[in-house]
Coordinates of C-alpha atoms and ligand atoms in Angstrom, one line a residue:
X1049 CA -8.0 -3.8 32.7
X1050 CA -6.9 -7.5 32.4
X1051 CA -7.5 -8.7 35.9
X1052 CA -5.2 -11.5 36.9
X1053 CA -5.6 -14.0 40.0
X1054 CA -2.5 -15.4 41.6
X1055 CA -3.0 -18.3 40.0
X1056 CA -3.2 -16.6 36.6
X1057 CA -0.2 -14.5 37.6
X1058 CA 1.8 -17.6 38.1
X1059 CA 0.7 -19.5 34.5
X1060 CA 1.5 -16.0 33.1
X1061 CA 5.2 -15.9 34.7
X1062 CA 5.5 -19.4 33.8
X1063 CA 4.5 -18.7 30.0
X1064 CA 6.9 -15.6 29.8
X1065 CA 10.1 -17.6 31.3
X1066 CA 8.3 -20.5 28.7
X1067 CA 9.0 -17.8 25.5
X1068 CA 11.9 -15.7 27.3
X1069 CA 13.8 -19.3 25.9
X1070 CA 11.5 -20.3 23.1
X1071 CA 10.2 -16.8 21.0
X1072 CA 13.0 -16.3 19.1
X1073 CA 13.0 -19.5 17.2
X1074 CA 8.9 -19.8 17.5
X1075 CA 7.3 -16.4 16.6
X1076 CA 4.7 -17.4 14.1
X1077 CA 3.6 -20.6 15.7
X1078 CA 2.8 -18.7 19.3
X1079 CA 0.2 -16.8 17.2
X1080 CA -2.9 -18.6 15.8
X1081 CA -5.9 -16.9 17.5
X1082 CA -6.9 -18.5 20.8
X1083 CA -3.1 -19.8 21.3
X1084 CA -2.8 -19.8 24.9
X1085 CA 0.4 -17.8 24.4
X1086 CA -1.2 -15.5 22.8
X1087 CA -1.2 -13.2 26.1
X1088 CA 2.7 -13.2 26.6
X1089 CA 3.5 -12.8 22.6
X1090 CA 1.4 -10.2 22.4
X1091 CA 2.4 -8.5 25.8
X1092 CA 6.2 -8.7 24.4
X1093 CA 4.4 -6.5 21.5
X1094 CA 3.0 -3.8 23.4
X1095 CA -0.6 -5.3 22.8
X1096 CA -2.9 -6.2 25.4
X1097 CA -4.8 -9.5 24.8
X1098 CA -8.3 -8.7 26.1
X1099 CA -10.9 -11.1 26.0
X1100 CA -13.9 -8.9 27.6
X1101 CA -12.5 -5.9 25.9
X1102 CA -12.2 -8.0 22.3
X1103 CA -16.0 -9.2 23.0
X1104 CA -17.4 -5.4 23.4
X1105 CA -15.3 -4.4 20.7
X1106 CA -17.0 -7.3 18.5
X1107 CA -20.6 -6.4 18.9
X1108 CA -19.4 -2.5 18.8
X1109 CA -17.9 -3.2 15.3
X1110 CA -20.7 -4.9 14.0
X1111 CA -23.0 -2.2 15.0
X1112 CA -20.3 0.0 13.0
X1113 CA -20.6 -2.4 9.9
X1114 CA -24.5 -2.1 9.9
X1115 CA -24.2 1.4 9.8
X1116 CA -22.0 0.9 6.6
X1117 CA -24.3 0.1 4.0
X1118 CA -23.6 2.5 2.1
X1119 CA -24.3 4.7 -0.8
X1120 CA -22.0 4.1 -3.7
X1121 CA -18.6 6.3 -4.8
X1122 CA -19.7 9.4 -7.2
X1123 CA -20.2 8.3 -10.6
X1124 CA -16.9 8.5 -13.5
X1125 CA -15.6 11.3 -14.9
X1126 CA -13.0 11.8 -17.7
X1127 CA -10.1 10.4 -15.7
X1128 CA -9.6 6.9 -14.2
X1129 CA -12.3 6.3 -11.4
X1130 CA -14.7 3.4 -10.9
X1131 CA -18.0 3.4 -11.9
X1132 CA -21.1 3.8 -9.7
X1133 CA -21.9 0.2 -10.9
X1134 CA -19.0 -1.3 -9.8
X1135 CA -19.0 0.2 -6.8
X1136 CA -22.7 -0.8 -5.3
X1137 CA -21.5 -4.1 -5.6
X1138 CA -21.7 -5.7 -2.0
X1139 CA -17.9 -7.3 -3.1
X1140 CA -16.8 -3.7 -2.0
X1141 CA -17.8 -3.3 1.3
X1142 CA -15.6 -3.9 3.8
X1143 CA -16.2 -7.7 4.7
X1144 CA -16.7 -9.3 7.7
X1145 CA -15.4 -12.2 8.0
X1146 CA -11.6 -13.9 8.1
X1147 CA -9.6 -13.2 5.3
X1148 CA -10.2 -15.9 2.7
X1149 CA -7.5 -18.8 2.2
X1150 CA -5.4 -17.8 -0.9
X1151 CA -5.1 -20.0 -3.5
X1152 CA -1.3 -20.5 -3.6
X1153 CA 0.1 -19.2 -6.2
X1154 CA 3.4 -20.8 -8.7
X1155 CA 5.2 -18.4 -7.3
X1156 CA 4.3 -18.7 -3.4
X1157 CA 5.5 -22.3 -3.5
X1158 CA 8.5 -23.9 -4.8
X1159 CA 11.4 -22.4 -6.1
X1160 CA 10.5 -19.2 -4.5
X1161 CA 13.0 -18.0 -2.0
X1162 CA 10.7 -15.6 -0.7
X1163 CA 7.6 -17.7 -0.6
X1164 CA 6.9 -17.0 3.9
X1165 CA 7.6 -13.3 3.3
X1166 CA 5.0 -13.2 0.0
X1167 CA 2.3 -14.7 1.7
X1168 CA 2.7 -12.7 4.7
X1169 CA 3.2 -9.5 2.4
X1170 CA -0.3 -10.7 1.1
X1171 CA -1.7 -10.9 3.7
X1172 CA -0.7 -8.2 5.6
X1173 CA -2.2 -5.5 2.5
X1174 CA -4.7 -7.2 2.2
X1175 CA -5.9 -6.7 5.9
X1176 CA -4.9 -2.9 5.6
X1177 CA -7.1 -2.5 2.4
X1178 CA -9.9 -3.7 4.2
X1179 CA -9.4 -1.1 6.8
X1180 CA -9.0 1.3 3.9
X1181 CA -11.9 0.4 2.0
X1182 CA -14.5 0.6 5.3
X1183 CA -12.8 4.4 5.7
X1184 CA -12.8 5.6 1.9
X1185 CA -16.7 4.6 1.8
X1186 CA -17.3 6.8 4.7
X1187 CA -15.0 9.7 3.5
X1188 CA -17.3 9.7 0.3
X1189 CA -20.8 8.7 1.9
X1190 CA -20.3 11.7 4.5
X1191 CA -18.9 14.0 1.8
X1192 CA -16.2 14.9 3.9
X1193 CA -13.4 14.9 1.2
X1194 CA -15.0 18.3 -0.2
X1195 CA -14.6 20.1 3.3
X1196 CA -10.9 19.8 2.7
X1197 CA -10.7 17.9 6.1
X1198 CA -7.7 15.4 6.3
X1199 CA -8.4 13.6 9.2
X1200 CA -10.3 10.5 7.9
X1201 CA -7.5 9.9 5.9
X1202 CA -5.3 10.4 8.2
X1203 CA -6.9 7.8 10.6
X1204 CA -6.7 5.2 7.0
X1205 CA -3.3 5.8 7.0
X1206 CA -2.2 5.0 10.7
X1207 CA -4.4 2.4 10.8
X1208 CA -3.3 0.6 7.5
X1209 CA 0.7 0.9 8.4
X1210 CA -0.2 -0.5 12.0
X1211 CA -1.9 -3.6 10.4
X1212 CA 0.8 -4.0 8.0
X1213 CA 3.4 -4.0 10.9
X1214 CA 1.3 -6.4 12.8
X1215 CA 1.0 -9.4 10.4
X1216 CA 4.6 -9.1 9.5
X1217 CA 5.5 -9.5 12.8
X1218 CA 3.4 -12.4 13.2
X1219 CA 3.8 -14.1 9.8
X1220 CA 7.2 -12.6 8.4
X1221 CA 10.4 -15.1 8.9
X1222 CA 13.5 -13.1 10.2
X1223 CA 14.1 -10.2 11.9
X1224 CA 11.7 -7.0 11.5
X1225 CA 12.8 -3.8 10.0
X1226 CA 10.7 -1.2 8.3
X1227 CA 10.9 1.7 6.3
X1228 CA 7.2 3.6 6.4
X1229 CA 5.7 7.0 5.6
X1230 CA 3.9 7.9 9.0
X1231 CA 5.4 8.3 12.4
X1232 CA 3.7 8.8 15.9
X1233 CA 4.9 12.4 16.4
X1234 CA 1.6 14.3 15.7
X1235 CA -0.3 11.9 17.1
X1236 CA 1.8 12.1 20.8
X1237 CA 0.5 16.2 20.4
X1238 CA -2.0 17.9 22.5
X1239 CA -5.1 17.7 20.9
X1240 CA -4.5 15.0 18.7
X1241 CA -6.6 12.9 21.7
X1242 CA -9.6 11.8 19.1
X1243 CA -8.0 11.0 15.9
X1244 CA -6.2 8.4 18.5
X1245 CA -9.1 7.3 19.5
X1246 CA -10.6 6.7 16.3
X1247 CA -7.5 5.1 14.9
X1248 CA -6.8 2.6 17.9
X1249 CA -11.0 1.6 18.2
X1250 CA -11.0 1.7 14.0
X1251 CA -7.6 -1.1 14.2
X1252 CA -9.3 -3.2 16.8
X1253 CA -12.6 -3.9 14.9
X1254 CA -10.6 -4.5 11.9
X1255 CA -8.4 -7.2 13.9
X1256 CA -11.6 -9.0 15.5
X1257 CA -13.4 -8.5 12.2
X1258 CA -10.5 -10.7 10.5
X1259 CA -10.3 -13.4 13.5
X1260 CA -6.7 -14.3 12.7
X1261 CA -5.3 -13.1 15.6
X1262 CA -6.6 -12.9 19.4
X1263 CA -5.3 -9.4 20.5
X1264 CA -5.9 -6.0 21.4
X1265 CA -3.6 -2.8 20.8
X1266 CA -3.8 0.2 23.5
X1267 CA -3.4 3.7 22.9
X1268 CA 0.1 3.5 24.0
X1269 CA 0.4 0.2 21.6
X1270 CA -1.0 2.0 18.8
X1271 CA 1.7 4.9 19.0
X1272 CA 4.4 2.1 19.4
X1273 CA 3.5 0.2 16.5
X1274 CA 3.3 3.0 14.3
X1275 CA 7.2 3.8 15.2
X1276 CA 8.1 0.7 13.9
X1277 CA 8.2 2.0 10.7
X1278 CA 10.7 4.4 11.7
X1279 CA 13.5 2.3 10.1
X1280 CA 16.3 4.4 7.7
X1281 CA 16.5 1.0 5.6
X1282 CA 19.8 1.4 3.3
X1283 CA 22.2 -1.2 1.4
X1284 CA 22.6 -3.8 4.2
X1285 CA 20.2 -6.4 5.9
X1286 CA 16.3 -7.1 5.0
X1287 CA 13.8 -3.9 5.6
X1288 CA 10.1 -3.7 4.9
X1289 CA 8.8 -1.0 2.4
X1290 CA 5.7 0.3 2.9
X1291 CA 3.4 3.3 2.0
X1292 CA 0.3 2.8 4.0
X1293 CA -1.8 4.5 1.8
X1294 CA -0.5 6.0 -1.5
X1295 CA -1.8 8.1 -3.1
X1296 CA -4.0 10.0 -0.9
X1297 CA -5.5 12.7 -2.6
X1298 CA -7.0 10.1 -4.6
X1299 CA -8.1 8.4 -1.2
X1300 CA -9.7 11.6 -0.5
X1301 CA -11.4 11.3 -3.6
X1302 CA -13.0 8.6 -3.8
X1303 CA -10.8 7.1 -6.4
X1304 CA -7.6 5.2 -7.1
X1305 CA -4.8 4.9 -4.4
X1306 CA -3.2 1.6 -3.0
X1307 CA -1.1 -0.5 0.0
X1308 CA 2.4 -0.5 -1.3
X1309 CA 4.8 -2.4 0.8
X1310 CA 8.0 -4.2 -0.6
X1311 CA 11.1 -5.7 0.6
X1312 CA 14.4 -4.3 0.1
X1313 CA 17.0 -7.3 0.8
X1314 CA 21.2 -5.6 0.7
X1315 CA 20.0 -2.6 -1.1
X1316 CA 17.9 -4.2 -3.8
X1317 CA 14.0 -5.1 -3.8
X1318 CA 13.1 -8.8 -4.3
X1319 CA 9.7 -8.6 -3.4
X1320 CA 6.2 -6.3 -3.8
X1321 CA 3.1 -6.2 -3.4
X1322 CA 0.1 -3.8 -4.4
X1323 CA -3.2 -3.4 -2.9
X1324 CA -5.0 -1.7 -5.3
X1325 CA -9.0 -1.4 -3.6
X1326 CA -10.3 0.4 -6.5
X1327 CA -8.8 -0.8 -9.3
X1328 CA -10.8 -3.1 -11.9
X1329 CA -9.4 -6.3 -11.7
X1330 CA -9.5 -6.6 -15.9
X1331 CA -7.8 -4.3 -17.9
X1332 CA -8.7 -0.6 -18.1
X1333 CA -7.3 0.2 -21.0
X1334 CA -9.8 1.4 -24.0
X1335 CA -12.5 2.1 -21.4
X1336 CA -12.7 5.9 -22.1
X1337 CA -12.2 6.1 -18.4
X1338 CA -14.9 4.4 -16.9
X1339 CA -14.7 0.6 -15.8
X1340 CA -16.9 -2.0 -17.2
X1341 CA -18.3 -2.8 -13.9
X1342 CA -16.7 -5.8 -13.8
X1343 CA -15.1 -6.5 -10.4
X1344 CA -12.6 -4.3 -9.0
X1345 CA -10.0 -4.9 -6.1
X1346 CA -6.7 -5.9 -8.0
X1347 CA -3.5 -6.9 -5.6
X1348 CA -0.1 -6.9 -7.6
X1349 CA 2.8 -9.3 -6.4
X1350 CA 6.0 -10.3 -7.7
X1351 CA 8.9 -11.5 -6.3
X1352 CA 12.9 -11.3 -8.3
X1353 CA 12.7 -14.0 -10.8
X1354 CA 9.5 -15.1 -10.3
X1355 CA 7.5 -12.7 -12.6
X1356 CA 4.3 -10.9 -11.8
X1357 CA 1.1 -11.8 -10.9
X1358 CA -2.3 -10.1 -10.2
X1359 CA -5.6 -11.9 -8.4
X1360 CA -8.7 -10.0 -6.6
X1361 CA -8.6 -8.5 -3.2
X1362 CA -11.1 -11.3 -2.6
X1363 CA -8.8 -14.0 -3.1
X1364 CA -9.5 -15.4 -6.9
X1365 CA -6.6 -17.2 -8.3
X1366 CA -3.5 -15.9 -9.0
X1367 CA -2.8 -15.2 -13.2
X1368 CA 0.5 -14.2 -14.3
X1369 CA 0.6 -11.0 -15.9
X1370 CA 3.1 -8.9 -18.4
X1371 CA 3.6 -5.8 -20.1
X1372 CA 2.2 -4.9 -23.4
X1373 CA 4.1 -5.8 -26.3
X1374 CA 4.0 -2.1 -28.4
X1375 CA 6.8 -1.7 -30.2
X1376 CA 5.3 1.7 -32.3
X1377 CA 4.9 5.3 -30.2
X1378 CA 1.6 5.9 -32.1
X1379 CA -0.1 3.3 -30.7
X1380 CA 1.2 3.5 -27.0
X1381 CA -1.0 5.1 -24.6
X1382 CA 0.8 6.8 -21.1
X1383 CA 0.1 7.3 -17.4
X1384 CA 0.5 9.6 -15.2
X1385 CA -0.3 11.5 -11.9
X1386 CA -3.3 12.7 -11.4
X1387 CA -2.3 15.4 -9.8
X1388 CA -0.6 18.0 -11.7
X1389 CA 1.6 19.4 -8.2
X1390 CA 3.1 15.9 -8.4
X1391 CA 4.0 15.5 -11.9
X1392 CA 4.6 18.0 -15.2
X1393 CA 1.7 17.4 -17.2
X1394 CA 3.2 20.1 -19.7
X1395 CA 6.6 18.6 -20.1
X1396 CA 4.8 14.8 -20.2
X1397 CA 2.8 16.4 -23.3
X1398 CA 5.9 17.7 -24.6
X1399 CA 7.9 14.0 -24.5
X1400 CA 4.4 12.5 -25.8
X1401 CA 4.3 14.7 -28.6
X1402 CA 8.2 13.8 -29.1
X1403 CA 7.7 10.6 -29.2
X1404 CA 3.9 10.4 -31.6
X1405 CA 1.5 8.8 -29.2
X1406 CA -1.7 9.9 -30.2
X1407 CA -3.6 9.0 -27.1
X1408 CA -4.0 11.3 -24.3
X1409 CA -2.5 11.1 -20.8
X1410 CA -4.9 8.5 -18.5
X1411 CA -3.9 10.3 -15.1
X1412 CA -4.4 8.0 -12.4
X1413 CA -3.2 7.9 -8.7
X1414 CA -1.0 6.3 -6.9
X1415 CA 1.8 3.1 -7.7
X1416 CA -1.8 1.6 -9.2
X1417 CA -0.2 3.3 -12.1
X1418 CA 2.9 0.4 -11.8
X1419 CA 0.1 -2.4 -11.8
X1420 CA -2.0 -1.2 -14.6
X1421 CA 1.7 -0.8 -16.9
X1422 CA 2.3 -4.3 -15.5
X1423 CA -0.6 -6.2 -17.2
X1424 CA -0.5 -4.4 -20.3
X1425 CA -3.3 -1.5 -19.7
X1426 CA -1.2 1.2 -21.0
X1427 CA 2.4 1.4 -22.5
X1428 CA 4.4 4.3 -20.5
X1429 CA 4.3 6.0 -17.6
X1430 CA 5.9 9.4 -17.2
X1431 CA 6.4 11.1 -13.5
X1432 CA 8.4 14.6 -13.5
X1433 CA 7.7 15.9 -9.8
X1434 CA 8.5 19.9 -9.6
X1435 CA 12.3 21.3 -9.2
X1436 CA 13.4 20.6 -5.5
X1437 CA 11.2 16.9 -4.7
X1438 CA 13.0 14.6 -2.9
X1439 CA 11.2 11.2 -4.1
X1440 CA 10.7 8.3 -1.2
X1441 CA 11.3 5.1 -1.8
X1442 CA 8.4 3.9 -0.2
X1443 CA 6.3 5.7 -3.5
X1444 CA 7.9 3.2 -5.9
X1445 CA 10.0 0.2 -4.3
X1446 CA 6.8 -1.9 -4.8
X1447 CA 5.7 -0.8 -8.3
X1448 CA 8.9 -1.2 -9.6
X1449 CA 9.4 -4.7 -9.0
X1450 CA 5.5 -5.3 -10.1
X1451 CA 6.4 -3.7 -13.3
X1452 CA 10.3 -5.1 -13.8
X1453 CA 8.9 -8.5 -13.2
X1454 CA 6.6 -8.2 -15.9
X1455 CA 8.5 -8.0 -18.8
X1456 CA 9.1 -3.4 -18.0
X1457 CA 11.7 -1.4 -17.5
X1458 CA 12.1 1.9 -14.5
X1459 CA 14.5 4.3 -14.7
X1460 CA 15.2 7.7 -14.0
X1461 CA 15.6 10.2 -16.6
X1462 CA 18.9 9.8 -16.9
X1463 CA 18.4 6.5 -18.0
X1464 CA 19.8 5.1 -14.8
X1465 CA 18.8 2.3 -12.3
X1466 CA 16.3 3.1 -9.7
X1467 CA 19.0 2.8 -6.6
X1468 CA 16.7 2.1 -3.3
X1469 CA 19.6 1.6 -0.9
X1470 CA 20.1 4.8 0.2
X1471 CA 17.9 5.4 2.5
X1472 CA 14.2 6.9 2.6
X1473 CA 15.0 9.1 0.1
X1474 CA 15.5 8.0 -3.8
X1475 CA 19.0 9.9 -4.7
X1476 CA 17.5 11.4 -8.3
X1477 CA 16.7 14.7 -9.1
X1478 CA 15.1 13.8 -12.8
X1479 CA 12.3 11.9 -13.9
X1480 CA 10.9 8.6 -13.5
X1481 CA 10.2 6.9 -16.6
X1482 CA 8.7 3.3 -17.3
X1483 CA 8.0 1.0 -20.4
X1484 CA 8.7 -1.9 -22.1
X1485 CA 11.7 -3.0 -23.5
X1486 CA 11.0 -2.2 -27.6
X1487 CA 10.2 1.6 -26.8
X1488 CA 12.6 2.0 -23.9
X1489 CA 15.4 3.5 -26.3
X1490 CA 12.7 6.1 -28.5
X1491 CA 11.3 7.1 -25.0
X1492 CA 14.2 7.8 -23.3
X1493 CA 15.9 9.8 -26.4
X1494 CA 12.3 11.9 -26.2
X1495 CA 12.5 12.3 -22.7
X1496 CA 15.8 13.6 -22.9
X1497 CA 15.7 16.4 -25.4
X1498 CA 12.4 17.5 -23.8
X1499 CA 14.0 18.1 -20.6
X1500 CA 17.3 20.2 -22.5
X1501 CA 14.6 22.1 -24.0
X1502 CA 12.8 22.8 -21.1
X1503 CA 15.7 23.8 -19.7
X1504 CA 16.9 25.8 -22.8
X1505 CA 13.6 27.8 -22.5
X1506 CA 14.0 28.1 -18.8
X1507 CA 17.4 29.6 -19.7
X1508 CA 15.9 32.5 -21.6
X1509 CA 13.2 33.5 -18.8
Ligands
PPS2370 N1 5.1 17.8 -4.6 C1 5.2 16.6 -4.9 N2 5.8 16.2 -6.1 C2 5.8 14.9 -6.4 N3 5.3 13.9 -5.7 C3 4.7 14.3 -4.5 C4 4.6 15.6 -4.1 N4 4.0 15.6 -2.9 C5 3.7 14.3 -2.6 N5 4.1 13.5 -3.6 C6 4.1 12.1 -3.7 O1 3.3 11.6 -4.7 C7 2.5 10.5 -4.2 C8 1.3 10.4 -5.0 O2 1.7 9.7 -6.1 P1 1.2 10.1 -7.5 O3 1.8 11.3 -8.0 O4 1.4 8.9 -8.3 O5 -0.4 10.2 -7.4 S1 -1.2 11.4 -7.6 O6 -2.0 11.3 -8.8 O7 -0.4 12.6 -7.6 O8 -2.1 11.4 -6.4 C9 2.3 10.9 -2.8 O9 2.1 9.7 -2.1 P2 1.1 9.8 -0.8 O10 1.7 10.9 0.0 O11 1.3 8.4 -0.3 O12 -0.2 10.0 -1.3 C10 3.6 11.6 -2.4 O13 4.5 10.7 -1.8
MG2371 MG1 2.9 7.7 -1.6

């Protein structure tokens, strides 16, 4: 417990009658660690500010970290993964230390409309990945993933949508809505007691690791901030985006997955970003599925108008990025899910064949996909889900505007619009396709007469 003298009681009473008049116009600049309103801001939160509690928690974390020099992911196999090379590097590990300045990018600073709510975006994945990365290498070092056992991965993706919410909060300009995957209801059952536990003490180190900001969540803090993302979003006002983790089997898995978050502004999507932990931060195209062992950690960002740009999770410098320029089928290479439950792999062999690319499918998890399309990696990527998916817009608000700002194209299989204004739910019942502009028309023709024919033969059954 905080323990409070009169004396502190009265500065505290003083401070909250201070901000009752002051927060709304002053949010971010209460914030900065050590602020000495730190206590009230964060009390308005649901947080506790704790210094005792934030000193144990300190040395507790760091005895964690020690115990996290780990043994590397698995090695490659014939699908996108990274290679046991790239991931023994000590770039990997979860770091401890503050979150290095980012170099600002052209599209962070003028002319960008949306220039606070990038950085904080950034920032905010970024944090979350960390937390990500520190969980994926235990999932894999402790073998876990093969015992079918969800809950690491379940703690990642609490954890990562509470961080997210927190630095928006903090850093975001305007008023805070958002639209995430995970809510607080199994959390609140009997039982669920120690995946609490581990997700509040596992969101605390990672806040004191970071140093930006001086507080402390509770239980009852944890549960709160995870129902922030209970938002319904739809065509009016600003709402967040996020999926804390997508892509989760890959999580599981020791491969690709990513932070996804995005902002929909009146029913359209002017800005995302993609943490992508895993992913090579040069191309991965003509790799035969293997990385290079070059450095890996890519985060995606682009904002309407401003194009696309990709830099490490590590902060190098921004570089603008675009779609590959293929104008001819046979040379075009296409993604898709890794998982065959989430996409047709027979009917994206049918539209490939349709269309005479020669390569075959690089299955990958997660909206990395949209990042990789973005710089040029591949030329298509195909998603079909099974007869009765509802898609979320959480699983592509982000990778569609990485992609669109690029130079690519999204659409559903109808060759309309993705339409994320409607609430948590995408209203399509086809496809998801995505390319660039030349083979657009030829893909979408393909795509098409696939589908009639799969439904022809369907038909007959
Ligand atoms: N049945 C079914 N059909 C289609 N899609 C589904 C299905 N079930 C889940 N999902 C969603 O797919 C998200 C994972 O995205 P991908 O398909 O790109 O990756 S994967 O290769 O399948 O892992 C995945 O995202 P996460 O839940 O965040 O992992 C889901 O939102
Ligand atoms: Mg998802």
């Amino acid at each position: 417990m905080y323990v409070q003298t009169p004396a502190g009681l009265l500065v505290r009473l003083i401070h909250v009658i201070g901000l009752i008049s002051w927060a709304p116009s002053c949010r971010v600049s209460f914030f900065p660690a050590g602020h000495r309103y730190n206590l009230d801001m964060a009390a308005r939160m649901g947080l506790l500010y704790h210094p005792v509690l934030l000193a144990s928690a300190s040395s507790s974390s760091r005895a964690l970290a020690l115990s996290r020099a780990r043994l590397p992911y698995p090695p490659t196999f014939h699908t996108y993964r990274r290679s046991a090379s790239a991931a023994a590097s000590p770039r990997l590990r979860p770091c401890r230390r503050l979150l290095p300045a980012r170099a600002m990018s052209s599209s962070e600073t003028a002319g960008n409309p949306y220039a606070a709510e990038l950085a904080a975006a950034k920032k905010a994945v970024t944090l979350a990945a960390r937390l990500c990365q520190a969980v994926q290498q235990d999932i894999v070092y402790s073998g876990v993933q093969s015992k079918a056992d969800k809950s690491p991965v379940t703690v990642a993706d609490y954890g990562s949508q509470i961080l997210v919410s927190l630095v928006l909060k903090m850093e975001a300009p305007g008023s805070f809505s958002l639209v995430a995957e995970e809510d607080s209801e199994e959390l609140r059952k009997d039982g669920a007691e120690e995946i609490l536990e581990n997700i509040t003490d596992l969101v605390n180190e990672t806040i004191v690791d970071d140093g930006s900001y001086s507080i402390y969540f509770s239980k009852e803090g944890i549960l709160s901030a995870i129902d922030d993302g209970k938002s319904e979003g739809g065509p009016s006002g600003r709402h967040w985006v996020l999926d804390p983790i997508d892509g989760t089997k890959g999580f599981l898995r020791g491969d690709q997955y990513a932070i996804a978050l995005a902002l929909l502004d009146e029913g359209k999507i002017v800005l995302g970003v993609l943490a992508c932990p895993n992913l090579p931060l040069s191309s991965i195209s003509n790799l035969n599925g293997s990385s290079s062992g070059d450095q890996v950690g890519a985060l995606f960002s682009a904002t309407i108008g401003c194009g696309t740009e990709v830099e490490s999770l590590d902060s190098s410098p921004p570089q603008k990025i675009s779609v590959c320029s293929i104008d001819d089928p046979v040379d075009a290479s296409f993604f898709e899910s890794y998982e065959s439950a989430h996409s047709m792999h027979d009917l994206t062999s049918s539209i490939a064949k349709k269309l005479g690319v020669q390569a075959p499918p690089v299955r990958i998890d997660s909206q990395a996909k949209y990042g990789a399309l973005a710089r040029g990696d591949g030329a298509i990527y195909l998603r079909f889900p099974h007869k009765g998916y509802r898609e979320k817009i959480w699983d592509h608000a982000a990778g569609s505007i990485v992609l669109t700002e690029a130079g690519g194209i999204v659409i559903d299989a109808s060759g309309n619009d993705l339409d994320f204004s409607k609430g948590r739910f995408l209203d399509l019942d086809t496809g998801i396709i995505a390319t660039n502009k030349h083979l657009m028309p030829s893909l979408l023709k393909a795509v098409q007469e696939a589908i009639k024919e799969q439904n022809q033969a369907a038909s007959l059954l």
